């Protein structure tokens, strides 16, 4: 389990090198350690190493482990990177500091209402289905600008950036490039892209938030 701290250090070094190679400041790339399926004991060495930014893909799983950890580590930053059902919006807004899976009007409306109610506004990413995979969440790339516009002006939401999960078997690079261009066209600050296998490529294409799980925690069982 000490291995997780060593792997974290290696990932941080590779992020810094990838940022430098891209002519970017390493401080502009945030590492989200994706701890889904791992329990508090597995997360402990990563916290002990000083890392504070984590991601989960299920609201219920996150509710089971993070509130207790947050009491000990009040400076935690928690990201929801998986799909969000409208009946979990209240819990999600209460727990997470960022939500990466905003992709439909009904969810935008529910988030807006809950953000007003709780007076707590997580950083929001619009998920883009760059591979246009029917089973995958996200708005199609050609609809992303209109959707962001509706989020801002119809739902009154502030949108922080865009997120994508490229198709598993594809070269991720063209997908990262689609997202990079959309970010520029729409005028957004953040890009959530890149996982264990491809975060350096994502950084070369402007990722500001990389989501790295197994390269830190090991293979998921
Ligand atoms: C699991 C997950 C990751 C991390 O995947 P790894 O390949 O383990 O780095 C990143 N993003 C999302 C949305 C995930 O669900």
Short mmCIF file of C-alpha atoms and ligand atoms in Angstrom, two decimals:
data_model
loop_
_atom_site.label_atom_id
_atom_site.label_comp_id
_atom_site.label_asym_id
_atom_site.label_seq_id
_atom_site.Cartn_x
_atom_site.Cartn_y
_atom_site.Cartn_z
CA UNK A 1 0.00 0.00 0.00
CA UNK A 2 3.01 2.33 0.36
CA UNK A 3 3.22 1.70 -3.37
CA UNK A 4 0.33 4.10 -3.96
CA UNK A 5 2.43 6.99 -2.61
CA UNK A 6 5.34 6.03 -4.89
CA UNK A 7 3.04 5.73 -7.88
CA UNK A 8 1.48 9.12 -7.04
CA UNK A 9 4.94 10.67 -7.03
CA UNK A 10 5.74 9.08 -10.40
CA UNK A 11 2.48 10.34 -11.91
CA UNK A 12 3.17 13.86 -10.60
CA UNK A 13 6.64 13.75 -12.18
CA UNK A 14 5.23 12.62 -15.52
CA UNK A 15 2.60 15.38 -15.39
CA UNK A 16 5.32 17.97 -14.78
CA UNK A 17 7.39 16.59 -17.67
CA UNK A 18 4.40 16.49 -20.02
CA UNK A 19 3.47 20.06 -19.11
CA UNK A 20 7.01 21.24 -19.68
CA UNK A 21 7.19 19.46 -23.04
CA UNK A 22 3.96 21.23 -24.03
CA UNK A 23 5.33 24.61 -22.93
CA UNK A 24 2.79 24.75 -20.11
CA UNK A 25 3.04 25.46 -16.41
CA UNK A 26 2.68 22.20 -14.43
CA UNK A 27 0.63 24.17 -11.91
CA UNK A 28 -2.07 24.57 -14.57
CA UNK A 29 -2.71 20.81 -14.60
CA UNK A 30 -4.63 19.37 -11.66
CA UNK A 31 -4.34 15.70 -10.83
CA UNK A 32 -7.61 14.10 -9.74
CA UNK A 33 -6.84 10.76 -8.09
CA UNK A 34 -9.77 8.52 -9.05
CA UNK A 35 -10.42 6.38 -5.97
CA UNK A 36 -13.55 4.51 -7.11
CA UNK A 37 -13.72 0.94 -5.72
CA UNK A 38 -10.87 1.71 -3.27
CA UNK A 39 -11.61 2.01 0.45
CA UNK A 40 -10.31 4.47 3.03
CA UNK A 41 -7.34 2.21 3.86
CA UNK A 42 -6.20 2.25 0.23
CA UNK A 43 -6.69 6.02 0.02
CA UNK A 44 -4.79 6.70 3.29
CA UNK A 45 -1.23 6.60 1.84
CA UNK A 46 -2.23 9.04 -0.90
CA UNK A 47 -3.66 11.42 1.70
CA UNK A 48 -0.54 10.93 3.84
CA UNK A 49 1.57 11.94 0.84
CA UNK A 50 -0.29 15.24 0.88
CA UNK A 51 -2.62 14.72 -2.08
CA UNK A 52 -6.05 16.26 -1.57
CA UNK A 53 -7.89 16.08 -4.89
CA UNK A 54 -9.94 12.92 -5.53
CA UNK A 55 -12.63 11.68 -7.89
CA UNK A 56 -15.42 9.13 -7.68
CA UNK A 57 -17.85 7.88 -10.29
CA UNK A 58 -20.79 6.99 -8.02
CA UNK A 59 -22.55 9.32 -5.60
CA UNK A 60 -23.56 6.56 -3.22
CA UNK A 61 -20.09 5.06 -2.99
CA UNK A 62 -18.61 8.51 -2.37
CA UNK A 63 -21.15 9.20 0.40
CA UNK A 64 -19.97 6.05 2.13
CA UNK A 65 -16.32 7.03 2.39
CA UNK A 66 -15.65 10.76 1.97
CA UNK A 67 -17.69 12.54 4.70
CA UNK A 68 -15.61 10.86 7.45
CA UNK A 69 -12.34 11.58 5.61
CA UNK A 70 -13.37 15.17 5.11
CA UNK A 71 -13.62 15.69 8.86
CA UNK A 72 -9.94 14.79 9.11
CA UNK A 73 -8.91 16.54 5.90
CA UNK A 74 -11.08 19.66 5.53
CA UNK A 75 -9.09 20.83 2.50
CA UNK A 76 -10.20 17.89 0.32
CA UNK A 77 -11.41 18.64 -3.19
CA UNK A 78 -13.90 16.03 -4.41
CA UNK A 79 -14.92 15.47 -8.03
CA UNK A 80 -17.83 13.46 -9.39
CA UNK A 81 -16.65 12.07 -12.73
CA UNK A 82 -19.42 9.51 -13.35
CA UNK A 83 -23.00 9.94 -14.57
CA UNK A 84 -25.43 11.81 -12.33
CA UNK A 85 -29.12 10.90 -11.98
CA UNK A 86 -31.45 13.77 -11.09
CA UNK A 87 -32.57 11.99 -7.90
CA UNK A 88 -28.94 12.16 -6.65
CA UNK A 89 -28.43 15.85 -7.39
CA UNK A 90 -29.11 16.97 -3.83
CA UNK A 91 -26.50 14.60 -2.42
CA UNK A 92 -24.03 15.40 -5.20
CA UNK A 93 -24.22 19.17 -4.72
CA UNK A 94 -23.81 18.65 -0.98
CA UNK A 95 -20.72 16.48 -1.29
CA UNK A 96 -18.78 17.35 -4.43
CA UNK A 97 -16.70 20.42 -5.31
CA UNK A 98 -16.85 19.63 -9.02
CA UNK A 99 -19.23 17.67 -11.26
CA UNK A 100 -17.89 16.49 -14.63
CA UNK A 101 -20.99 14.90 -16.16
CA UNK A 102 -23.49 17.67 -16.95
CA UNK A 103 -25.04 16.63 -20.28
CA UNK A 104 -28.78 17.37 -20.40
CA UNK A 105 -31.29 20.12 -19.68
CA UNK A 106 -33.19 18.22 -17.00
CA UNK A 107 -29.96 17.75 -15.07
CA UNK A 108 -29.00 21.40 -15.60
CA UNK A 109 -32.37 22.52 -14.20
CA UNK A 110 -32.06 20.20 -11.20
CA UNK A 111 -28.50 21.37 -10.50
CA UNK A 112 -29.50 25.02 -10.76
CA UNK A 113 -32.34 24.55 -8.27
CA UNK A 114 -30.14 22.64 -5.84
CA UNK A 115 -27.25 25.11 -6.09
CA UNK A 116 -29.65 27.91 -5.17
CA UNK A 117 -31.14 25.89 -2.32
CA UNK A 118 -27.81 24.86 -0.78
CA UNK A 119 -25.95 28.05 -1.73
CA UNK A 120 -23.14 25.75 -2.78
CA UNK A 121 -21.90 25.78 -6.38
CA UNK A 122 -19.63 22.96 -7.55
CA UNK A 123 -17.43 23.62 -10.57
CA UNK A 124 -19.40 22.26 -13.53
CA UNK A 125 -18.04 20.49 -16.60
CA UNK A 126 -20.21 19.72 -19.61
CA UNK A 127 -19.51 16.18 -20.78
CA UNK A 128 -19.04 15.86 -24.53
CA UNK A 129 -19.51 12.50 -26.25
CA UNK A 130 -16.64 13.07 -28.69
CA UNK A 131 -16.91 9.54 -30.09
CA UNK A 132 -20.70 9.89 -30.48
CA UNK A 133 -21.09 6.48 -28.86
CA UNK A 134 -24.81 5.70 -28.36
CA UNK A 135 -24.32 4.08 -24.94
CA UNK A 136 -22.12 6.86 -23.60
CA UNK A 137 -23.20 9.97 -21.71
CA UNK A 138 -22.43 13.42 -23.02
CA UNK A 139 -23.72 15.90 -25.58
CA UNK A 140 -22.61 15.42 -29.20
CA UNK A 141 -19.74 17.80 -30.11
CA UNK A 142 -21.88 19.76 -32.58
CA UNK A 143 -24.44 20.48 -29.83
CA UNK A 144 -21.96 21.43 -27.10
CA UNK A 145 -21.92 25.19 -27.73
CA UNK A 146 -25.74 25.43 -27.74
CA UNK A 147 -25.98 23.35 -24.60
CA UNK A 148 -23.43 25.50 -22.74
CA UNK A 149 -25.37 28.56 -23.88
CA UNK A 150 -28.63 27.12 -22.48
CA UNK A 151 -26.90 26.17 -19.21
CA UNK A 152 -25.72 29.74 -18.85
CA UNK A 153 -28.75 31.69 -19.99
CA UNK A 154 -31.77 29.45 -19.42
CA UNK A 155 -30.59 27.66 -16.31
CA UNK A 156 -28.36 30.40 -14.88
CA UNK A 157 -25.43 28.03 -14.36
CA UNK A 158 -21.79 28.94 -14.49
CA UNK A 159 -19.91 26.43 -16.65
CA UNK A 160 -16.25 25.85 -15.83
CA UNK A 161 -15.22 23.60 -18.68
CA UNK A 162 -15.65 20.50 -20.82
CA UNK A 163 -15.02 16.83 -20.14
CA UNK A 164 -14.67 13.78 -22.39
CA UNK A 165 -14.04 10.06 -22.19
CA UNK A 166 -12.74 8.91 -25.59
CA UNK A 167 -13.95 5.54 -26.92
CA UNK A 168 -11.99 2.77 -25.26
CA UNK A 169 -10.48 1.34 -28.45
CA UNK A 170 -9.80 4.63 -30.26
CA UNK A 171 -6.64 6.68 -30.44
CA UNK A 172 -7.60 9.36 -27.86
CA UNK A 173 -5.67 12.16 -29.55
CA UNK A 174 -8.32 13.33 -32.06
CA UNK A 175 -10.89 13.31 -29.26
CA UNK A 176 -8.70 15.49 -27.05
CA UNK A 177 -8.24 17.81 -30.00
CA UNK A 178 -12.02 18.07 -30.57
CA UNK A 179 -12.44 19.05 -26.93
CA UNK A 180 -9.57 21.54 -27.05
CA UNK A 181 -11.09 23.31 -30.05
CA UNK A 182 -14.56 23.37 -28.49
CA UNK A 183 -13.11 24.92 -25.35
CA UNK A 184 -11.56 27.73 -27.39
CA UNK A 185 -14.70 28.26 -29.54
CA UNK A 186 -17.05 28.35 -26.56
CA UNK A 187 -14.69 30.27 -24.32
CA UNK A 188 -14.21 28.09 -21.25
CA UNK A 189 -11.32 27.74 -18.83
CA UNK A 190 -11.08 24.05 -17.99
CA UNK A 191 -10.63 20.75 -19.84
CA UNK A 192 -11.15 17.46 -17.99
CA UNK A 193 -9.52 14.75 -20.08
CA UNK A 194 -6.85 12.07 -19.81
CA UNK A 195 -6.83 8.89 -17.72
CA UNK A 196 -4.07 6.49 -16.64
CA UNK A 197 -3.25 5.38 -20.19
CA UNK A 198 -3.23 8.76 -21.87
CA UNK A 199 -2.95 11.68 -19.44
CA UNK A 200 0.32 12.90 -20.94
CA UNK A 201 -1.27 13.06 -24.39
CA UNK A 202 -4.20 14.94 -22.87
CA UNK A 203 -1.82 17.46 -21.30
CA UNK A 204 -0.23 18.03 -24.72
CA UNK A 205 -3.75 18.96 -25.93
CA UNK A 206 -4.49 21.35 -23.09
CA UNK A 207 -5.98 19.23 -20.29
CA UNK A 208 -6.34 21.23 -17.07
CA UNK A 209 -7.75 18.29 -15.06
CA UNK A 210 -6.46 14.74 -15.58
CA UNK A 211 -8.40 11.86 -14.00
CA UNK A 212 -5.96 9.13 -13.00
CA UNK A 213 -7.07 6.01 -11.13
CA UNK A 214 -5.23 2.74 -11.70
CA UNK A 215 -1.81 4.37 -12.29
CA UNK A 216 -2.02 5.55 -8.66
CA UNK A 217 -4.14 2.97 -6.82
CA UNK A 218 -3.31 -0.11 -8.88
CA UNK A 219 -5.66 -2.31 -10.88
CA UNK A 220 -9.29 -2.35 -9.79
CA UNK A 221 -10.46 -5.79 -8.68
C1 LIG B 1 -12.40 5.27 -13.68
C2 LIG B 1 -12.37 6.58 -14.35
C3 LIG B 1 -11.15 7.24 -14.59
C4 LIG B 1 -9.81 6.67 -14.20
O1 LIG B 1 -9.49 5.56 -15.00
P1 LIG B 1 -8.02 4.91 -14.96
O2 LIG B 1 -7.88 4.27 -16.29
O3 LIG B 1 -8.03 3.93 -13.83
O4 LIG B 1 -7.06 6.00 -14.74
C5 LIG B 1 -11.20 8.47 -15.21
N1 LIG B 1 -12.37 9.04 -15.58
C6 LIG B 1 -13.54 8.44 -15.36
C7 LIG B 1 -14.80 9.11 -15.81
C8 LIG B 1 -13.59 7.18 -14.75
O5 LIG B 1 -14.78 6.60 -14.55
#
